[in-house]
PDB file of C-alpha atoms in Angstrom:
ATOM      1  CA  MET E   1     113.861 -28.105   2.040  1.00  0.00           C
ATOM      2  CA  ARG E   2     113.997 -24.746   1.119  1.00  0.00           C
ATOM      3  CA  LEU E   3     117.467 -25.373  -0.385  1.00  0.00           C
ATOM      4  CA  VAL E   4     115.968 -28.262  -2.470  1.00  0.00           C
ATOM      5  CA  TYR E   5     112.782 -25.861  -3.205  1.00  0.00           C
ATOM      6  CA  LEU E   6     115.725 -23.020  -4.515  1.00  0.00           C
ATOM      7  CA  LEU E   7     117.617 -25.759  -6.413  1.00  0.00           C
ATOM      8  CA  VAL E   8     114.895 -27.056  -8.784  1.00  0.00           C
ATOM      9  CA  ALA E   9     113.824 -23.668  -9.207  1.00  0.00           C
ATOM     10  CA  PHE E  10     117.112 -22.932 -10.632  1.00  0.00           C
ATOM     11  CA  LEU E  11     117.539 -25.643 -12.524  1.00  0.00           C
ATOM     12  CA  LEU E  12     114.227 -25.128 -14.162  1.00  0.00           C
ATOM     13  CA  THR E  13     115.012 -21.477 -14.840  1.00  0.00           C
ATOM     14  CA  HIS E  14     118.671 -22.425 -16.360  1.00  0.00           C
ATOM     15  CA  SER E  15     116.914 -25.435 -19.068  1.00  0.00           C
ATOM     16  CA  THR E  16     114.125 -22.751 -20.302  1.00  0.00           C
ATOM     17  CA  LEU E  17     116.989 -20.328 -20.852  1.00  0.00           C
ATOM     18  CA  ALA E  18     119.097 -22.524 -22.633  1.00  0.00           C
ATOM     19  CA  GLN E  19     115.398 -23.779 -24.449  1.00  0.00           C
ATOM     20  CA  THR E  20     114.974 -20.042 -25.513  1.00  0.00           C
ATOM     21  CA  THR E  21     118.129 -18.654 -25.866  1.00  0.00           C
ATOM     22  CA  PRO E  22     117.902 -19.636 -29.709  1.00  0.00           C
ATOM     23  CA  PHE E  23     114.429 -17.864 -30.446  1.00  0.00           C
ATOM     24  CA  ARG E  24     115.823 -15.095 -28.520  1.00  0.00           C
ATOM     25  CA  LYS E  25     119.012 -14.976 -30.870  1.00  0.00           C
ATOM     26  CA  GLN E  26     116.945 -15.345 -33.863  1.00  0.00           C
ATOM     27  CA  ILE E  27     114.627 -12.617 -32.731  1.00  0.00           C
ATOM     28  CA  ASP E  28     117.513  -9.869 -31.827  1.00  0.00           C
ATOM     29  CA  ALA E  29     118.965 -11.095 -35.253  1.00  0.00           C
ATOM     30  CA  LEU E  30     116.129  -9.093 -36.785  1.00  0.00           C
ATOM     31  CA  PHE E  31     117.353  -6.171 -35.799  1.00  0.00           C
ATOM     32  CA  LYS E  32     120.091  -6.220 -36.584  1.00  0.00           C
ATOM     33  CA  GLN E  33     121.910  -4.706 -39.584  1.00  0.00           C
ATOM     34  CA  ALA E  34     124.923  -5.195 -40.608  1.00  0.00           C
ATOM     35  CA  SER E  35     125.090  -1.421 -42.299  1.00  0.00           C
ATOM     36  CA  PRO E  36     125.291   1.484 -40.246  1.00  0.00           C
ATOM     37  CA  LYS E  37     121.952   3.569 -39.379  1.00  0.00           C
ATOM     38  CA  PRO E  38     121.256   6.753 -39.593  1.00  0.00           C
ATOM     39  CA  GLN E  39     121.802   8.071 -36.103  1.00  0.00           C
ATOM     40  CA  VAL E  40     119.809  11.541 -34.228  1.00  0.00           C
ATOM     41  CA  LEU E  41     121.403  13.687 -31.774  1.00  0.00           C
ATOM     42  CA  LEU E  42     118.661  15.602 -30.398  1.00  0.00           C
ATOM     43  CA  LEU E  43     118.729  18.769 -28.389  1.00  0.00           C
ATOM     44  CA  GLY E  44     116.714  20.295 -26.737  1.00  0.00           C
ATOM     45  CA  THR E  45     116.823  24.065 -25.680  1.00  0.00           C
ATOM     46  CA  PHE E  46     115.014  26.566 -24.153  1.00  0.00           C
ATOM     47  CA  HIS E  47     113.622  29.923 -26.204  1.00  0.00           C
ATOM     48  CA  PHE E  48     116.732  32.052 -26.493  1.00  0.00           C
ATOM     49  CA  ALA E  49     115.017  34.854 -27.391  1.00  0.00           C
ATOM     50  CA  GLY E  50     113.747  35.732 -23.834  1.00  0.00           C
ATOM     51  CA  GLU E  51     110.650  32.662 -24.072  1.00  0.00           C
ATOM     52  CA  GLN E  52     108.147  35.336 -25.167  1.00  0.00           C
ATOM     53  CA  VAL E  53     107.147  33.370 -28.341  1.00  0.00           C
ATOM     54  CA  ASP E  54     104.877  30.673 -26.781  1.00  0.00           C
ATOM     55  CA  ALA E  55     102.891  30.160 -23.736  1.00  0.00           C
ATOM     56  CA  ASN E  56     105.850  29.705 -21.058  1.00  0.00           C
ATOM     57  CA  THR E  57     107.270  33.598 -21.468  1.00  0.00           C
ATOM     58  CA  THR E  58     109.494  34.341 -18.739  1.00  0.00           C
ATOM     59  CA  PRO E  59     109.209  37.399 -16.474  1.00  0.00           C
ATOM     60  CA  ALA E  60     111.387  40.091 -17.930  1.00  0.00           C
ATOM     61  CA  ASP E  61     113.615  40.143 -14.692  1.00  0.00           C
ATOM     62  CA  LEU E  62     114.888  36.682 -15.435  1.00  0.00           C
ATOM     63  CA  ARG E  63     115.034  36.670 -19.251  1.00  0.00           C
ATOM     64  CA  VAL E  64     118.613  35.562 -20.538  1.00  0.00           C
ATOM     65  CA  ASN E  65     120.312  38.273 -22.375  1.00  0.00           C
ATOM     66  CA  ILE E  66     121.911  35.307 -25.223  1.00  0.00           C
ATOM     67  CA  LEU E  67     124.269  38.757 -26.616  1.00  0.00           C
ATOM     68  CA  SER E  68     125.773  39.794 -23.802  1.00  0.00           C
ATOM     69  CA  PRO E  69     130.040  39.054 -24.001  1.00  0.00           C
ATOM     70  CA  THR E  70     129.348  36.390 -20.981  1.00  0.00           C
ATOM     71  CA  ARG E  71     126.427  34.557 -22.862  1.00  0.00           C
ATOM     72  CA  GLN E  72     128.138  34.162 -26.093  1.00  0.00           C
ATOM     73  CA  ALA E  73     131.225  32.458 -24.836  1.00  0.00           C
ATOM     74  CA  GLN E  74     128.836  29.664 -23.178  1.00  0.00           C
ATOM     75  CA  VAL E  75     126.691  29.921 -26.242  1.00  0.00           C
ATOM     76  CA  GLU E  76     130.519  28.991 -28.326  1.00  0.00           C
ATOM     77  CA  GLU E  77     131.153  26.673 -26.087  1.00  0.00           C
ATOM     78  CA  VAL E  78     127.635  24.386 -26.971  1.00  0.00           C
ATOM     79  CA  ILE E  79     128.622  24.985 -30.181  1.00  0.00           C
ATOM     80  CA  ASN E  80     132.074  23.200 -29.741  1.00  0.00           C
ATOM     81  CA  GLN E  81     130.789  20.318 -27.689  1.00  0.00           C
ATOM     82  CA  ILE E  82     127.727  19.586 -30.576  1.00  0.00           C
ATOM     83  CA  ALA E  83     130.271  20.294 -33.664  1.00  0.00           C
ATOM     84  CA  ARG E  84     132.322  17.081 -32.149  1.00  0.00           C
ATOM     85  CA  PHE E  85     128.569  14.743 -33.423  1.00  0.00           C
ATOM     86  CA  LYS E  86     129.573  16.165 -36.866  1.00  0.00           C
ATOM     87  CA  PRO E  87     125.520  16.342 -38.078  1.00  0.00           C
ATOM     88  CA  THR E  88     125.596  16.354 -42.096  1.00  0.00           C
ATOM     89  CA  LYS E  89     121.782  17.824 -41.766  1.00  0.00           C
ATOM     90  CA  ILE E  90     120.745  20.214 -39.354  1.00  0.00           C
ATOM     91  CA  ALA E  91     116.676  19.862 -38.460  1.00  0.00           C
ATOM     92  CA  ILE E  92     115.061  23.673 -36.767  1.00  0.00           C
ATOM     93  CA  GLU E  93     111.640  24.036 -35.362  1.00  0.00           C
ATOM     94  CA  ALA E  94     110.436  25.668 -37.892  1.00  0.00           C
ATOM     95  CA  SER E  95     107.576  25.054 -40.494  1.00  0.00           C
ATOM     96  CA  PRO E  96     108.219  23.215 -43.361  1.00  0.00           C
ATOM     97  CA  ASN E  97     106.601  25.815 -45.324  1.00  0.00           C
ATOM     98  CA  SER E  98     109.395  28.149 -44.200  1.00  0.00           C
ATOM     99  CA  LYS E  99     112.261  26.632 -46.071  1.00  0.00           C
ATOM    100  CA  ASN E 100     112.798  29.002 -49.271  1.00  0.00           C
ATOM    101  CA  TYR E 101     112.823  31.873 -46.691  1.00  0.00           C
ATOM    102  CA  ILE E 102     115.348  30.500 -44.112  1.00  0.00           C
ATOM    103  CA  ASP E 103     117.295  29.289 -47.342  1.00  0.00           C
ATOM    104  CA  SER E 104     117.693  32.764 -47.789  1.00  0.00           C
ATOM    105  CA  VAL E 105     118.504  34.136 -44.450  1.00  0.00           C
ATOM    106  CA  TYR E 106     120.480  31.567 -43.835  1.00  0.00           C
ATOM    107  CA  SER E 107     122.672  32.524 -47.492  1.00  0.00           C
ATOM    108  CA  ALA E 108     122.406  36.040 -46.560  1.00  0.00           C
ATOM    109  CA  TYR E 109     123.687  35.078 -42.848  1.00  0.00           C
ATOM    110  CA  ARG E 110     126.621  33.476 -44.502  1.00  0.00           C
ATOM    111  CA  LYS E 111     127.781  36.127 -46.353  1.00  0.00           C
ATOM    112  CA  GLY E 112     127.949  38.535 -43.202  1.00  0.00           C
ATOM    113  CA  LYS E 113     124.601  40.785 -44.656  1.00  0.00           C
ATOM    114  CA  PHE E 114     121.441  39.026 -41.855  1.00  0.00           C
ATOM    115  CA  GLN E 115     121.538  40.267 -38.669  1.00  0.00           C
ATOM    116  CA  GLY E 116     118.202  38.937 -37.418  1.00  0.00           C
ATOM    117  CA  ASP E 117     114.697  39.815 -38.480  1.00  0.00           C
ATOM    118  CA  LYS E 118     110.901  39.582 -37.414  1.00  0.00           C
ATOM    119  CA  LEU E 119     110.892  36.206 -38.012  1.00  0.00           C
ATOM    120  CA  VAL E 120     114.400  35.018 -36.895  1.00  0.00           C
ATOM    121  CA  ARG E 121     115.580  36.621 -34.370  1.00  0.00           C
ATOM    122  CA  VAL E 122     119.558  37.469 -33.749  1.00  0.00           C
ATOM    123  CA  ASP E 123     118.834  36.359 -30.390  1.00  0.00           C
ATOM    124  CA  ASP E 124     116.800  33.345 -30.989  1.00  0.00           C
ATOM    125  CA  GLU E 125     118.750  29.329 -30.817  1.00  0.00           C
ATOM    126  CA  LEU E 126     117.816  29.550 -34.847  1.00  0.00           C
ATOM    127  CA  TYR E 127     120.309  32.356 -35.280  1.00  0.00           C
ATOM    128  CA  GLN E 128     122.559  31.376 -32.520  1.00  0.00           C
ATOM    129  CA  ILE E 129     123.062  27.230 -32.858  1.00  0.00           C
ATOM    130  CA  GLY E 130     121.602  26.585 -35.574  1.00  0.00           C
ATOM    131  CA  PHE E 131     123.072  29.214 -37.676  1.00  0.00           C
ATOM    132  CA  LYS E 132     126.596  29.578 -36.479  1.00  0.00           C
ATOM    133  CA  LEU E 133     127.037  25.884 -36.515  1.00  0.00           C
ATOM    134  CA  ALA E 134     125.729  24.705 -39.421  1.00  0.00           C
ATOM    135  CA  GLU E 135     128.548  27.672 -40.980  1.00  0.00           C
ATOM    136  CA  ARG E 136     131.020  26.494 -39.021  1.00  0.00           C
ATOM    137  CA  LEU E 137     130.178  22.644 -40.779  1.00  0.00           C
ATOM    138  CA  GLY E 138     129.720  24.086 -44.145  1.00  0.00           C
ATOM    139  CA  HIS E 139     126.154  23.614 -44.515  1.00  0.00           C
ATOM    140  CA  SER E 140     124.169  24.980 -47.081  1.00  0.00           C
ATOM    141  CA  GLU E 141     120.792  24.621 -45.819  1.00  0.00           C
ATOM    142  CA  LEU E 142     119.210  24.192 -42.762  1.00  0.00           C
ATOM    143  CA  PHE E 143     115.686  21.776 -42.397  1.00  0.00           C
ATOM    144  CA  PRO E 144     112.638  23.346 -40.686  1.00  0.00           C
ATOM    145  CA  ILE E 145     110.649  19.822 -39.773  1.00  0.00           C
ATOM    146  CA  ASP E 146     107.929  21.738 -37.528  1.00  0.00           C
ATOM    147  CA  ALA E 147     104.295  20.529 -37.722  1.00  0.00           C
ATOM    148  CA  GLN E 148     101.335  21.247 -35.986  1.00  0.00           C
ATOM    149  CA  PRO E 149      98.612  18.615 -35.000  1.00  0.00           C
ATOM    150  CA  PHE E 150      95.706  17.688 -37.793  1.00  0.00           C
ATOM    151  CA  ARG E 151      92.376  19.519 -37.521  1.00  0.00           C
ATOM    152  CA  ILE E 152      89.144  17.592 -38.870  1.00  0.00           C
ATOM    153  CA  ARG E 153      85.749  17.728 -38.400  1.00  0.00           C
ATOM    154  CA  PHE E 154      84.773  15.387 -36.271  1.00  0.00           C
ATOM    155  CA  SER E 155      81.687  13.575 -35.952  1.00  0.00           C
ATOM    156  CA  PRO E 156      79.223  14.957 -33.032  1.00  0.00           C
ATOM    157  CA  ALA E 157      79.757  11.609 -31.349  1.00  0.00           C
ATOM    158  CA  ASP E 158      83.351  12.152 -30.607  1.00  0.00           C
ATOM    159  CA  SER E 159      84.172  13.486 -27.533  1.00  0.00           C
ATOM    160  CA  LEU E 160      86.831  16.375 -28.978  1.00  0.00           C
ATOM    161  CA  THR E 161      83.568  18.264 -29.528  1.00  0.00           C
ATOM    162  CA  MET E 162      82.146  17.828 -25.974  1.00  0.00           C
ATOM    163  CA  PHE E 163      85.321  20.176 -24.650  1.00  0.00           C
ATOM    164  CA  THR E 164      83.598  22.770 -23.367  1.00  0.00           C
ATOM    165  CA  LYS E 165      80.803  20.387 -21.474  1.00  0.00           C
ATOM    166  CA  TYR E 166      84.158  19.142 -19.290  1.00  0.00           C
ATOM    167  CA  GLU E 167      85.662  22.496 -19.026  1.00  0.00           C
ATOM    168  CA  ARG E 168      84.474  23.082 -15.941  1.00  0.00           C
ATOM    169  CA  GLN E 169      85.152  19.481 -14.530  1.00  0.00           C
ATOM    170  CA  SER E 170      86.005  18.821 -10.795  1.00  0.00           C
ATOM    171  CA  ASP E 171      89.188  18.010 -10.002  1.00  0.00           C
ATOM    172  CA  THR E 172      91.222  18.221  -7.043  1.00  0.00           C
ATOM    173  CA  THR E 173      94.354  16.449  -8.106  1.00  0.00           C
ATOM    174  CA  PHE E 174      94.718  18.743 -11.498  1.00  0.00           C
ATOM    175  CA  ILE E 175      94.516  22.085  -9.213  1.00  0.00           C
ATOM    176  CA  TYR E 176      97.247  20.402  -6.937  1.00  0.00           C
ATOM    177  CA  TRP E 177      99.320  19.668  -9.903  1.00  0.00           C
ATOM    178  CA  ASP E 178      98.656  22.551 -11.653  1.00  0.00           C
ATOM    179  CA  LYS E 179     100.189  24.702  -8.976  1.00  0.00           C
ATOM    180  CA  GLN E 180     102.976  22.554  -8.447  1.00  0.00           C
ATOM    181  CA  TYR E 181     103.759  23.023 -12.077  1.00  0.00           C
ATOM    182  CA  THR E 182     103.364  26.568 -12.077  1.00  0.00           C
ATOM    183  CA  THR E 183     106.070  26.949  -8.888  1.00  0.00           C
ATOM    184  CA  TYR E 184     108.688  24.574 -11.113  1.00  0.00           C
ATOM    185  CA  SER E 185     108.196  26.542 -14.240  1.00  0.00           C
ATOM    186  CA  LYS E 186     109.020  29.506 -11.928  1.00  0.00           C
ATOM    187  CA  LEU E 187     111.904  27.634 -10.645  1.00  0.00           C
ATOM    188  CA  GLN E 188     113.023  27.128 -13.903  1.00  0.00           C
ATOM    189  CA  ASP E 189     113.116  30.519 -15.038  1.00  0.00           C
ATOM    190  CA  SER E 190     115.433  31.286 -11.780  1.00  0.00           C
ATOM    191  CA  LEU E 191     117.874  28.234 -12.483  1.00  0.00           C
ATOM    192  CA  LYS E 192     118.120  29.555 -15.743  1.00  0.00           C
ATOM    193  CA  TYR E 193     119.222  32.647 -14.933  1.00  0.00           C
ATOM    194  CA  GLN E 194     122.045  31.405 -12.465  1.00  0.00           C
ATOM    195  CA  SER E 195     123.083  29.005 -15.100  1.00  0.00           C
ATOM    196  CA  THR E 196     125.366  28.872 -18.023  1.00  0.00           C
ATOM    197  CA  VAL E 197     124.064  28.383 -20.980  1.00  0.00           C
ATOM    198  CA  GLY E 198     125.544  24.712 -21.195  1.00  0.00           C
ATOM    199  CA  ASP E 199     124.502  23.742 -17.778  1.00  0.00           C
ATOM    200  CA  TYR E 200     121.154  24.462 -18.417  1.00  0.00           C
ATOM    201  CA  LEU E 201     120.762  22.885 -21.567  1.00  0.00           C
ATOM    202  CA  ARG E 202     122.810  19.704 -19.860  1.00  0.00           C
ATOM    203  CA  PHE E 203     119.550  20.280 -17.001  1.00  0.00           C
ATOM    204  CA  LEU E 204     116.966  20.337 -19.774  1.00  0.00           C
ATOM    205  CA  ASN E 205     118.313  17.095 -21.832  1.00  0.00           C
ATOM    206  CA  GLU E 206     117.833  15.425 -18.385  1.00  0.00           C
ATOM    207  CA  GLU E 207     115.451  12.072 -18.498  1.00  0.00           C
ATOM    208  CA  ASP E 208     113.745  13.450 -15.354  1.00  0.00           C
ATOM    209  CA  THR E 209     113.630  17.152 -16.982  1.00  0.00           C
ATOM    210  CA  GLN E 210     111.951  16.035 -19.912  1.00  0.00           C
ATOM    211  CA  ALA E 211     109.651  13.640 -18.330  1.00  0.00           C
ATOM    212  CA  ARG E 212     108.194  16.306 -16.256  1.00  0.00           C
ATOM    213  CA  SER E 213     107.622  18.442 -19.327  1.00  0.00           C
ATOM    214  CA  ILE E 214     105.175  15.799 -20.684  1.00  0.00           C
ATOM    215  CA  GLY E 215     103.553  14.891 -17.084  1.00  0.00           C
ATOM    216  CA  ARG E 216     102.135  18.575 -17.158  1.00  0.00           C
ATOM    217  CA  TRP E 217      99.991  17.328 -20.084  1.00  0.00           C
ATOM    218  CA  LEU E 218      99.395  14.102 -18.293  1.00  0.00           C
ATOM    219  CA  ILE E 219      97.413  15.702 -15.402  1.00  0.00           C
ATOM    220  CA  THR E 220      94.927  16.796 -17.773  1.00  0.00           C
ATOM    221  CA  THR E 221      94.182  13.069 -19.806  1.00  0.00           C
ATOM    222  CA  LYS E 222      91.418  12.225 -16.928  1.00  0.00           C
ATOM    223  CA  LYS E 223      89.449  15.189 -17.770  1.00  0.00           C
ATOM    224  CA  GLY E 224      85.943  13.448 -18.936  1.00  0.00           C
ATOM    225  CA  THR E 225      84.326  10.423 -18.352  1.00  0.00           C
ATOM    226  CA  ASN E 226      84.524   6.646 -19.446  1.00  0.00           C
ATOM    227  CA  ARG E 227      82.153   7.143 -22.189  1.00  0.00           C
ATOM    228  CA  GLU E 228      83.609  10.624 -23.157  1.00  0.00           C
ATOM    229  CA  PRO E 229      87.589  10.777 -22.913  1.00  0.00           C
ATOM    230  CA  ILE E 230      88.070  14.601 -23.923  1.00  0.00           C
ATOM    231  CA  GLY E 231      91.127  14.652 -22.051  1.00  0.00           C
ATOM    232  CA  ALA E 232      93.232  11.713 -23.347  1.00  0.00           C
ATOM    233  CA  ASP E 233      91.838  12.375 -26.909  1.00  0.00           C
ATOM    234  CA  GLN E 234      92.868  15.986 -27.003  1.00  0.00           C
ATOM    235  CA  PHE E 235      96.392  15.186 -25.502  1.00  0.00           C
ATOM    236  CA  ILE E 236      96.635  12.348 -28.326  1.00  0.00           C
ATOM    237  CA  SER E 237      95.135  14.796 -31.535  1.00  0.00           C
ATOM    238  CA  ARG E 238      97.172  17.449 -30.714  1.00  0.00           C
ATOM    239  CA  TYR E 239     100.078  17.096 -28.663  1.00  0.00           C
ATOM    240  CA  TYR E 240     101.246  13.547 -29.387  1.00  0.00           C
ATOM    241  CA  ASN E 241      99.642  13.851 -32.829  1.00  0.00           C
ATOM    242  CA  ARG E 242     101.736  16.801 -33.698  1.00  0.00           C
ATOM    243  CA  ASN E 243     105.297  15.493 -32.363  1.00  0.00           C
ATOM    244  CA  LEU E 244     104.576  12.033 -34.444  1.00  0.00           C
ATOM    245  CA  ARG E 245     104.100  14.371 -37.200  1.00  0.00           C
ATOM    246  CA  ILE E 246     107.703  16.248 -36.252  1.00  0.00           C
ATOM    247  CA  TYR E 247     108.915  12.571 -36.548  1.00  0.00           C
ATOM    248  CA  SER E 248     107.932  11.582 -40.038  1.00  0.00           C
ATOM    249  CA  ASN E 249     109.518  14.537 -40.914  1.00  0.00           C
ATOM    250  CA  ILE E 250     112.479  13.159 -39.200  1.00  0.00           C
ATOM    251  CA  GLN E 251     112.354  10.102 -41.273  1.00  0.00           C
ATOM    252  CA  ARG E 252     112.115  11.831 -44.440  1.00  0.00           C
ATOM    253  CA  LEU E 253     115.174  14.204 -44.217  1.00  0.00           C
ATOM    254  CA  VAL E 254     117.199  10.634 -44.773  1.00  0.00           C
ATOM    255  CA  THR E 255     119.098  10.348 -47.528  1.00  0.00           C
ATOM    256  CA  SER E 256     121.959   8.433 -46.760  1.00  0.00           C
ATOM    257  CA  PRO E 257     122.531   5.323 -44.122  1.00  0.00           C
ATOM    258  CA  SER E 258     125.680   7.775 -42.697  1.00  0.00           C
ATOM    259  CA  ASP E 259     123.579  10.546 -42.080  1.00  0.00           C
ATOM    260  CA  ARG E 260     124.005  11.959 -38.764  1.00  0.00           C
ATOM    261  CA  ILE E 261     120.955  14.570 -38.003  1.00  0.00           C
ATOM    262  CA  LEU E 262     120.947  16.848 -35.082  1.00  0.00           C
ATOM    263  CA  VAL E 263     117.673  18.172 -34.066  1.00  0.00           C
ATOM    264  CA  LEU E 264     117.217  21.644 -32.611  1.00  0.00           C
ATOM    265  CA  TYR E 265     114.085  21.865 -30.787  1.00  0.00           C
ATOM    266  CA  GLY E 266     112.466  23.308 -27.658  1.00  0.00           C
ATOM    267  CA  ASN E 267     112.752  20.558 -25.217  1.00  0.00           C
ATOM    268  CA  THR E 268     109.073  19.966 -24.155  1.00  0.00           C
ATOM    269  CA  HIS E 269     109.077  18.036 -27.506  1.00  0.00           C
ATOM    270  CA  LEU E 270     112.151  16.015 -26.532  1.00  0.00           C
ATOM    271  CA  TYR E 271     110.235  13.013 -24.410  1.00  0.00           C
ATOM    272  CA  ILE E 272     107.906  12.041 -26.830  1.00  0.00           C
ATOM    273  CA  LEU E 273     110.465  12.389 -29.985  1.00  0.00           C
ATOM    274  CA  LYS E 274     113.453  10.354 -27.524  1.00  0.00           C
ATOM    275  CA  HIS E 275     110.459   7.844 -27.555  1.00  0.00           C
ATOM    276  CA  LEU E 276     109.259   7.569 -30.733  1.00  0.00           C
ATOM    277  CA  LEU E 277     113.439   7.659 -32.392  1.00  0.00           C
ATOM    278  CA  LYS E 278     114.607   4.904 -29.206  1.00  0.00           C
ATOM    279  CA  ALA E 279     111.265   2.742 -30.643  1.00  0.00           C
ATOM    280  CA  SER E 280     112.239   3.101 -34.330  1.00  0.00           C
ATOM    281  CA  PRO E 281     114.364   0.651 -35.965  1.00  0.00           C
ATOM    282  CA  GLU E 282     115.507   3.222 -38.617  1.00  0.00           C
ATOM    283  CA  PHE E 283     117.945   4.908 -36.662  1.00  0.00           C
ATOM    284  CA  ASP E 284     120.628   5.247 -33.651  1.00  0.00           C
ATOM    285  CA  LEU E 285     119.224   8.133 -30.974  1.00  0.00           C
ATOM    286  CA  ALA E 286     122.834   9.579 -29.636  1.00  0.00           C
ATOM    287  CA  ASP E 287     123.712  10.275 -26.220  1.00  0.00           C
ATOM    288  CA  THR E 288     123.298  14.070 -25.656  1.00  0.00           C
ATOM    289  CA  LEU E 289     124.231  14.894 -22.205  1.00  0.00           C
ATOM    290  CA  GLY E 290     127.968  12.684 -23.531  1.00  0.00           C
ATOM    291  CA  TYR E 291     128.081  15.504 -25.713  1.00  0.00           C
ATOM    292  CA  LEU E 292     127.089  18.381 -23.533  1.00  0.00           C
ATOM    293  CA  LYS E 293     129.612  17.235 -20.897  1.00  0.00           C
TER     294      LYS E 293
END
């Protein structure tokens, strides 16, 4: 009897598939383009300049000296790997308002007259990878695409105005995971210090690593109540909103279907940017780990 049931189920399944296959093919055809799509390579990085520029400051004894001969050789290896993508544009983590400044210092760099300043340090990833790769490829400019989250005046009914109301809300799981992520950050610092630049970039660009970077924010989204979901609203209005704005800046960079855009960005942004680019019908997403081999 069981054999008969399985046979009937098999026949019904295959009959259904036969009926739906033409529709699925038509649906797939809607999103296929005969012409090529712009390609994007997302390279998540750490802050080469000792991670002193944001909240993820690295202890002094674990800061990577990116200017040492050993590290410079490792950076050169990474540049060789990424150059194989043959980007036509390099997008960087800097404000579009700084475009004229970036253009001027990059022009000076190409002439051998720029050795870094307070805004573009010689030991940061923009200089070490962005400038060096752009010069090698003969690019005349780089493209700042950073964005900040929107800031508007919300109505008194909006939960974002109630942040302080839930600032001290008790949450044992948050306390637990906050400790886990604090330990994780320390382990990352040690791993970065012990690894080559290439090995650590491979670690940063792995799916699990990028998922964990957003996981630290997701433990805060239950803050508030069903009626006043301050945690979720804060995540949407700041973290997700900022990355969606960055993505829209990538969209506006496209001037040709043959564009190949390298996005050089702090790794904590990459999970959402990758999610958006994968879902977009406008782009093909390159395999970052494949280029870092």
